[in-house]
Amino acid sequence: MSRTSLVRRTLTALAALTVAGLALTACATGENVGDKPASGDLLASVDTNFGKIDIPKPKDGKQLRVVALGWSDGEVALSLGVKPVAIYDWQSFGEKNKGVGPWATAEFGKDTPVLIPRTDATLNYEQIQSLNPDVILNVRAALDEKVWQRLNEIAPTVSAVKGTPDYAVKWTDHTRMIAKVLGKEKEGETLIKGLEDKIATIRSEHPEFAGKTFTSGSKFGDAYGASLPGDARFDLYGDLGFVLNPAIKALPAQGFYAPVSVEQVPAMDADTAVLTTIGYPLQAIKDDALIQALPMVKDGRAIFADPEGIVMAGSSAGTIRALELTLDEVVPQLADSVAKLGK
């Protein structure tokens, strides 16, 4: 082989390695180097757990095609005026409600999204790809890198920011992230301010809530759990001035909740609480001897919330409209509970 041929082959190999390295870098950051849009063609650019994600503007003025996989991601998008083409039905709201809370169904109008039923199976990536999404929302979800990588091969996929526990996205952060992705930041701030103003009014009307210890607890079979900051089932009450019960705070966390063993049930006792069941009728916790033995329950300071009612369904959804309705229902009950302290 001549010296010239050897040099030519070496340069060709180096060029190939350089291109391969750029491709790997693009995969790591959620960008496709060859297809990276110019800044003027971007709808948004957001920082996520898996790096900065660019969302191109839809071509030819078409509507943005959104597939919403995270818990309540679809309902948040809908509240911002963007109708997802598909929703993962985390709370099993079903076809009748179009995969969102019944308080939000009408916002779809005559449109109906594809519903992806909640299962323990792996996501159907082929189905998601067939929906031809412009962006995939997986914000209030587990930060699973393998899942993200596969989804991001289909379309730009947006997760929560780095350091967020699985599913533990506060309602303000949830709304702001999705609003930015959709180019609806002004609308997002308007929604947030509306709920923040409502919360501020409640705090001023009920200063007695400030500093009172609180537990958002549940029973599922022979096990128990308590919601932690990052879960709207606690955050809403924290916003009202309640504080997480210290005994719950001391328990090891698993994402957005703390498992509570049978021996640890006394840790759930607080100034007041909202208690419910998961997968069982509410009577299961009302009849639970360990729960009934708690001082707050004996004193009538615990609120037992129907798992299908607005207090639980709304706070579980964690969207702004759902939380507004939850507050309307639960605040009078909280006031009655706190009034019993010291009596």
Tab-separated table of C-alpha atoms in Angstrom:
chain	number	residue	atom	x	y	z
A	1	MET	CA	0.000	0.000	0.000
A	2	SER	CA	1.394	3.454	-0.925
A	3	ARG	CA	2.013	6.101	1.688
A	4	THR	CA	-0.641	8.293	0.020
A	5	SER	CA	-3.271	5.512	0.186
A	6	LEU	CA	-2.461	4.831	3.843
A	7	VAL	CA	-2.871	8.522	4.757
A	8	ARG	CA	-6.150	8.696	2.821
A	9	ARG	CA	-7.570	5.623	4.624
A	10	THR	CA	-6.452	6.934	8.005
A	11	LEU	CA	-8.145	10.294	7.443
A	12	THR	CA	-11.331	8.551	6.288
A	13	ALA	CA	-11.390	6.413	9.445
A	14	LEU	CA	-10.834	9.444	11.684
A	15	ALA	CA	-13.669	11.271	9.957
A	16	ALA	CA	-15.977	8.298	10.523
A	17	LEU	CA	-15.052	8.183	14.218
A	18	THR	CA	-15.733	11.909	14.550
A	19	VAL	CA	-19.210	11.528	13.019
A	20	ALA	CA	-19.922	8.542	15.282
A	21	GLY	CA	-18.838	10.559	18.314
A	22	LEU	CA	-21.137	13.423	17.353
A	23	ALA	CA	-24.021	10.996	16.933
A	24	LEU	CA	-23.421	9.522	20.374
A	25	THR	CA	-23.268	13.000	21.888
A	26	ALA	CA	-26.551	13.858	20.216
A	27	CYS	CA	-28.192	10.742	21.678
A	28	ALA	CA	-26.956	11.647	25.146
A	29	THR	CA	-28.438	15.145	24.971
A	30	GLY	CA	-31.689	14.347	23.180
A	31	GLU	CA	-30.578	16.085	19.964
A	32	ASN	CA	-30.181	14.825	16.425
A	33	VAL	CA	-27.178	16.698	15.010
A	34	GLY	CA	-28.204	16.314	11.387
A	35	ASP	CA	-31.770	17.457	12.030
A	36	LYS	CA	-31.139	20.035	14.763
A	37	PRO	CA	-33.420	22.965	14.029
A	38	ALA	CA	-32.251	26.549	13.982
A	39	SER	CA	-33.182	28.554	17.066
A	40	GLY	CA	-35.920	30.362	15.139
A	41	ASP	CA	-37.551	27.008	14.365
A	42	LEU	CA	-37.776	26.008	18.024
A	43	LEU	CA	-40.993	26.112	19.994
A	44	ALA	CA	-39.037	25.644	23.217
A	45	SER	CA	-35.806	24.426	24.735
A	46	VAL	CA	-36.038	22.973	28.240
A	47	ASP	CA	-33.626	21.582	30.803
A	48	THR	CA	-34.563	18.092	31.991
A	49	ASN	CA	-33.034	15.243	33.941
A	50	PHE	CA	-31.596	13.935	30.683
A	51	GLY	CA	-30.176	17.204	29.398
A	52	LYS	CA	-31.539	20.042	27.308
A	53	ILE	CA	-34.383	19.044	25.001
A	54	ASP	CA	-35.304	21.089	21.930
A	55	ILE	CA	-38.881	21.036	20.690
A	56	PRO	CA	-39.209	22.118	17.029
A	57	LYS	CA	-42.193	24.138	15.902
A	58	PRO	CA	-44.729	22.085	13.931
A	59	LYS	CA	-44.252	22.530	10.201
A	60	ASP	CA	-46.711	24.352	7.932
A	61	GLY	CA	-48.619	25.794	10.893
A	62	LYS	CA	-49.962	22.407	11.953
A	63	GLN	CA	-51.154	21.703	15.490
A	64	LEU	CA	-48.552	20.325	17.872
A	65	ARG	CA	-49.053	16.588	18.291
A	66	VAL	CA	-48.590	15.795	21.980
A	67	VAL	CA	-48.463	12.337	23.512
A	68	ALA	CA	-48.825	12.656	27.294
A	69	LEU	CA	-47.433	9.731	29.268
A	70	GLY	CA	-46.700	11.228	32.701
A	71	TRP	CA	-49.249	11.313	35.507
A	72	SER	CA	-51.693	14.174	34.677
A	73	ASP	CA	-49.366	15.533	31.968
A	74	GLY	CA	-52.261	15.359	29.523
A	75	GLU	CA	-54.626	17.275	31.767
A	76	VAL	CA	-52.045	20.004	32.330
A	77	ALA	CA	-51.548	20.352	28.572
A	78	LEU	CA	-55.319	20.486	28.094
A	79	SER	CA	-55.651	23.263	30.685
A	80	LEU	CA	-53.172	25.254	28.586
A	81	GLY	CA	-55.279	24.885	25.462
A	82	VAL	CA	-53.374	22.025	23.838
A	83	LYS	CA	-55.307	18.789	23.266
A	84	PRO	CA	-53.045	15.726	23.467
A	85	VAL	CA	-53.510	13.145	20.740
A	86	ALA	CA	-52.938	10.410	23.338
A	87	ILE	CA	-52.993	10.141	27.125
A	88	TYR	CA	-51.737	7.454	29.488
A	89	ASP	CA	-54.750	6.935	31.753
A	90	TRP	CA	-53.005	6.777	35.125
A	91	GLN	CA	-56.139	7.247	37.217
A	92	SER	CA	-58.361	5.096	35.007
A	93	PHE	CA	-60.720	7.974	34.231
A	94	GLY	CA	-61.669	6.011	31.126
A	95	GLU	CA	-63.141	6.721	27.720
A	96	LYS	CA	-66.148	8.533	29.143
A	97	ASN	CA	-63.856	11.174	30.636
A	98	LYS	CA	-61.276	10.987	27.811
A	99	GLY	CA	-58.483	10.041	30.197
A	100	VAL	CA	-58.703	13.206	32.321
A	101	GLY	CA	-60.639	14.162	35.424
A	102	PRO	CA	-64.373	14.676	34.843
A	103	TRP	CA	-63.817	18.345	35.718
A	104	ALA	CA	-61.678	18.693	32.555
A	105	THR	CA	-63.385	16.420	30.012
A	106	ALA	CA	-65.427	19.199	28.383
A	107	GLU	CA	-62.221	20.992	27.372
A	108	PHE	CA	-61.664	18.351	24.702
A	109	GLY	CA	-64.880	19.365	22.982
A	110	LYS	CA	-65.612	16.939	20.145
A	111	ASP	CA	-62.024	15.652	20.065
A	112	THR	CA	-61.095	12.364	21.703
A	113	PRO	CA	-57.532	11.308	22.480
A	114	VAL	CA	-56.196	7.784	22.161
A	115	LEU	CA	-56.209	6.288	25.658
A	116	ILE	CA	-53.273	4.187	26.759
A	117	PRO	CA	-54.615	2.065	29.644
A	118	ARG	CA	-52.600	1.791	32.823
A	119	THR	CA	-50.918	-1.600	33.093
A	120	ASP	CA	-47.814	-3.121	34.626
A	121	ALA	CA	-46.537	-3.923	31.139
A	122	THR	CA	-43.809	-2.078	29.265
A	123	LEU	CA	-44.939	0.885	27.197
A	124	ASN	CA	-46.077	0.002	23.696
A	125	TYR	CA	-43.416	1.964	21.827
A	126	GLU	CA	-44.757	0.931	18.441
A	127	GLN	CA	-48.162	2.367	19.322
A	128	ILE	CA	-46.575	5.605	20.517
A	129	GLN	CA	-44.519	5.886	17.323
A	130	SER	CA	-47.623	5.299	15.199
A	131	LEU	CA	-49.171	8.400	16.789
A	132	ASN	CA	-46.471	10.493	15.084
A	133	PRO	CA	-45.910	12.832	18.061
A	134	ASP	CA	-44.042	16.127	17.850
A	135	VAL	CA	-43.285	15.914	21.572
A	136	ILE	CA	-43.728	13.341	24.322
A	137	LEU	CA	-44.536	14.536	27.841
A	138	ASN	CA	-43.199	12.244	30.547
A	139	VAL	CA	-42.811	14.846	33.278
A	140	ARG	CA	-44.597	13.413	36.294
A	141	ALA	CA	-43.092	9.974	35.914
A	142	ALA	CA	-40.214	7.742	36.892
A	143	LEU	CA	-36.812	8.984	35.735
A	144	ASP	CA	-35.916	5.815	33.870
A	145	GLU	CA	-33.076	6.466	31.436
A	146	LYS	CA	-33.748	3.395	29.280
A	147	VAL	CA	-37.390	4.362	28.869
A	148	TRP	CA	-36.420	7.946	28.104
A	149	GLN	CA	-33.858	6.896	25.501
A	150	ARG	CA	-36.391	4.723	23.684
A	151	LEU	CA	-39.068	7.418	23.752
A	152	ASN	CA	-36.611	10.086	22.667
A	153	GLU	CA	-35.861	8.044	19.554
A	154	ILE	CA	-39.520	8.557	18.606
A	155	ALA	CA	-39.831	12.282	19.444
A	156	PRO	CA	-38.296	14.857	21.817
A	157	THR	CA	-39.211	13.548	25.263
A	158	VAL	CA	-39.486	15.858	28.257
A	159	SER	CA	-38.883	14.598	31.791
A	160	ALA	CA	-38.763	16.414	35.108
A	161	VAL	CA	-35.634	18.333	36.069
A	162	LYS	CA	-32.559	16.651	37.493
A	163	GLY	CA	-32.841	15.573	41.120
A	164	THR	CA	-36.621	15.126	41.109
A	165	PRO	CA	-37.772	11.957	42.889
A	166	ASP	CA	-39.933	9.675	40.764
A	167	TYR	CA	-43.410	11.182	40.235
A	168	ALA	CA	-42.706	13.899	42.839
A	169	VAL	CA	-43.281	17.045	40.801
A	170	LYS	CA	-44.939	19.937	42.641
A	171	TRP	CA	-47.989	21.329	40.868
A	172	THR	CA	-46.316	24.684	40.190
A	173	ASP	CA	-43.232	23.050	38.626
A	174	HIS	CA	-45.424	20.607	36.703
A	175	THR	CA	-47.468	23.404	35.171
A	176	ARG	CA	-44.452	25.600	34.389
A	177	MET	CA	-42.501	22.803	32.717
A	178	ILE	CA	-45.346	21.767	30.427
A	179	ALA	CA	-46.295	25.388	29.715
A	180	LYS	CA	-42.733	26.090	28.575
A	181	VAL	CA	-42.636	22.970	26.396
A	182	LEU	CA	-45.870	24.013	24.677
A	183	GLY	CA	-44.919	27.660	24.249
A	184	LYS	CA	-47.670	28.632	26.702
A	185	GLU	CA	-45.669	30.203	29.528
A	186	LYS	CA	-47.954	33.236	29.911
A	187	GLU	CA	-51.020	31.025	30.146
A	188	GLY	CA	-49.249	28.799	32.654
A	189	GLU	CA	-48.389	31.696	34.940
A	190	THR	CA	-51.983	32.912	34.796
A	191	LEU	CA	-53.249	29.512	35.931
A	192	ILE	CA	-50.653	29.280	38.696
A	193	LYS	CA	-51.471	32.753	39.990
A	194	GLY	CA	-55.152	31.889	40.158
A	195	LEU	CA	-54.556	28.932	42.466
A	196	GLU	CA	-51.887	30.724	44.468
A	197	ASP	CA	-54.333	33.592	45.088
A	198	LYS	CA	-56.980	31.116	46.226
A	199	ILE	CA	-54.505	29.477	48.609
A	200	ALA	CA	-53.404	32.859	49.956
A	201	THR	CA	-57.034	33.751	50.682
A	202	ILE	CA	-57.582	30.485	52.546
A	203	ARG	CA	-54.414	30.992	54.587
A	204	SER	CA	-55.563	34.471	55.603
A	205	GLU	CA	-58.999	33.153	56.560
A	206	HIS	CA	-57.542	30.189	58.468
A	207	PRO	CA	-54.370	31.276	60.259
A	208	GLU	CA	-54.951	28.364	62.643
A	209	PHE	CA	-53.659	25.991	59.943
A	210	ALA	CA	-50.121	27.388	60.139
A	211	GLY	CA	-47.662	25.009	61.771
A	212	LYS	CA	-50.175	22.262	62.534
A	213	THR	CA	-48.820	18.786	61.841
A	214	PHE	CA	-50.469	16.871	59.034
A	215	THR	CA	-50.522	13.365	57.577
A	216	SER	CA	-51.842	12.348	54.188
A	217	GLY	CA	-52.142	8.630	54.792
A	218	SER	CA	-53.465	5.595	52.978
A	219	LYS	CA	-54.128	1.923	53.560
A	220	PHE	CA	-53.707	-0.682	50.846
A	221	GLY	CA	-54.343	-4.205	52.020
A	222	ASP	CA	-52.227	-4.892	55.102
A	223	ALA	CA	-49.809	-2.055	54.285
A	224	TYR	CA	-49.876	1.701	54.810
A	225	GLY	CA	-48.193	4.744	53.332
A	226	ALA	CA	-47.954	8.512	53.702
A	227	SER	CA	-47.492	11.184	51.032
A	228	LEU	CA	-44.386	13.358	51.067
A	229	PRO	CA	-43.502	16.762	49.606
A	230	GLY	CA	-43.594	16.521	45.825
A	231	ASP	CA	-46.918	14.690	45.935
A	232	ALA	CA	-49.938	16.977	45.583
A	233	ARG	CA	-51.664	14.842	48.218
A	234	PHE	CA	-49.310	16.520	50.672
A	235	ASP	CA	-48.203	19.671	48.854
A	236	LEU	CA	-51.681	21.155	48.744
A	237	TYR	CA	-51.879	21.020	52.539
A	238	GLY	CA	-48.334	22.281	52.914
A	239	ASP	CA	-49.344	25.292	50.836
A	240	LEU	CA	-52.136	25.953	53.346
A	241	GLY	CA	-49.596	26.156	56.188
A	242	PHE	CA	-49.651	22.600	57.516
A	243	VAL	CA	-46.321	20.857	58.121
A	244	LEU	CA	-45.368	17.254	57.480
A	245	ASN	CA	-45.742	15.164	60.610
A	246	PRO	CA	-42.149	14.765	61.949
A	247	ALA	CA	-42.569	11.041	62.594
A	248	ILE	CA	-43.485	10.547	58.917
A	249	LYS	CA	-40.614	12.738	57.795
A	250	ALA	CA	-38.223	10.462	59.714
A	251	LEU	CA	-39.291	7.370	57.752
A	252	PRO	CA	-37.302	6.219	54.693
A	253	ALA	CA	-38.826	7.653	51.531
A	254	GLN	CA	-39.658	5.821	48.329
A	255	GLY	CA	-40.116	8.581	45.796
A	256	PHE	CA	-43.209	10.574	46.653
A	257	TYR	CA	-44.331	8.533	49.662
A	258	ALA	CA	-43.070	6.820	52.789
A	259	PRO	CA	-44.042	3.186	53.379
A	260	VAL	CA	-45.506	2.691	56.858
A	261	SER	CA	-45.291	-0.747	58.421
A	262	VAL	CA	-47.848	-2.113	60.853
A	263	GLU	CA	-45.475	-1.299	63.716
A	264	GLN	CA	-45.067	2.272	62.419
A	265	VAL	CA	-48.748	3.172	62.161
A	266	PRO	CA	-48.510	5.398	65.309
A	267	ALA	CA	-46.218	7.668	63.235
A	268	MET	CA	-49.296	8.698	61.266
A	269	ASP	CA	-50.830	10.426	64.285
A	270	ALA	CA	-50.808	14.199	63.831
A	271	ASP	CA	-52.829	17.312	64.605
A	272	THR	CA	-55.005	16.405	61.644
A	273	ALA	CA	-54.934	14.097	58.639
A	274	VAL	CA	-56.637	13.045	55.452
A	275	LEU	CA	-56.872	9.253	55.330
A	276	THR	CA	-58.008	7.051	52.471
A	277	THR	CA	-57.615	3.634	50.868
A	278	ILE	CA	-55.986	2.476	47.647
A	279	GLY	CA	-57.703	-0.389	45.875
A	280	TYR	CA	-60.125	-1.006	48.759
A	281	PRO	CA	-63.398	0.566	49.940
A	282	LEU	CA	-63.035	3.396	52.430
A	283	GLN	CA	-64.635	1.256	55.126
A	284	ALA	CA	-61.435	-0.832	55.207
A	285	ILE	CA	-59.529	1.978	56.906
A	286	LYS	CA	-62.469	3.030	59.062
A	287	ASP	CA	-62.596	-0.511	60.446
A	288	ASP	CA	-58.814	-0.765	60.914
A	289	ALA	CA	-58.061	-1.243	64.626
A	290	LEU	CA	-54.610	0.339	64.381
A	291	ILE	CA	-55.985	3.443	62.691
A	292	GLN	CA	-58.886	3.681	65.096
A	293	ALA	CA	-56.421	3.623	68.008
A	294	LEU	CA	-54.716	6.841	66.874
A	295	PRO	CA	-55.495	9.820	69.160
A	296	MET	CA	-56.400	12.060	66.210
A	297	VAL	CA	-58.991	9.513	65.060
A	298	LYS	CA	-60.404	9.076	68.569
A	299	ASP	CA	-60.727	12.880	68.835
A	300	GLY	CA	-62.438	13.200	65.462
A	301	ARG	CA	-59.557	15.192	63.948
A	302	ALA	CA	-58.945	12.862	61.004
A	303	ILE	CA	-60.781	13.230	57.715
A	304	PHE	CA	-61.696	9.969	55.959
A	305	ALA	CA	-61.797	10.693	52.234
A	306	ASP	CA	-63.535	8.478	49.685
A	307	PRO	CA	-60.845	7.291	47.226
A	308	GLU	CA	-63.256	8.033	44.355
A	309	GLY	CA	-64.353	11.438	45.690
A	310	ILE	CA	-63.042	14.857	44.715
A	311	VAL	CA	-60.736	15.247	47.730
A	312	MET	CA	-58.680	12.204	46.737
A	313	ALA	CA	-59.247	12.135	42.978
A	314	GLY	CA	-58.498	15.842	42.739
A	315	SER	CA	-55.405	15.880	44.915
A	316	SER	CA	-54.128	12.720	43.201
A	317	ALA	CA	-54.515	14.369	39.803
A	318	GLY	CA	-52.656	17.381	41.158
A	319	THR	CA	-53.695	19.719	38.352
A	320	ILE	CA	-54.730	23.280	39.034
A	321	ARG	CA	-58.454	22.837	38.361
A	322	ALA	CA	-58.530	19.589	40.330
A	323	LEU	CA	-56.784	21.213	43.299
A	324	GLU	CA	-59.192	24.156	43.262
A	325	LEU	CA	-62.119	21.754	43.561
A	326	THR	CA	-60.325	19.772	46.260
A	327	LEU	CA	-59.854	22.930	48.331
A	328	ASP	CA	-63.538	23.823	48.043
A	329	GLU	CA	-64.423	20.428	49.499
A	330	VAL	CA	-61.738	19.863	52.117
A	331	VAL	CA	-61.054	23.262	53.709
A	332	PRO	CA	-64.274	23.343	55.796
A	333	GLN	CA	-63.464	19.832	57.047
A	334	LEU	CA	-59.919	20.861	57.966
A	335	ALA	CA	-61.248	23.857	59.864
A	336	ASP	CA	-63.586	21.617	61.862
A	337	SER	CA	-60.744	19.185	62.616
A	338	VAL	CA	-58.275	21.814	63.791
A	339	ALA	CA	-60.960	23.460	65.942
A	340	LYS	CA	-61.087	20.263	68.018
A	341	LEU	CA	-57.452	20.571	69.105
A	342	GLY	CA	-57.137	21.253	72.810
A	343	LYS	CA	-60.794	20.603	73.522
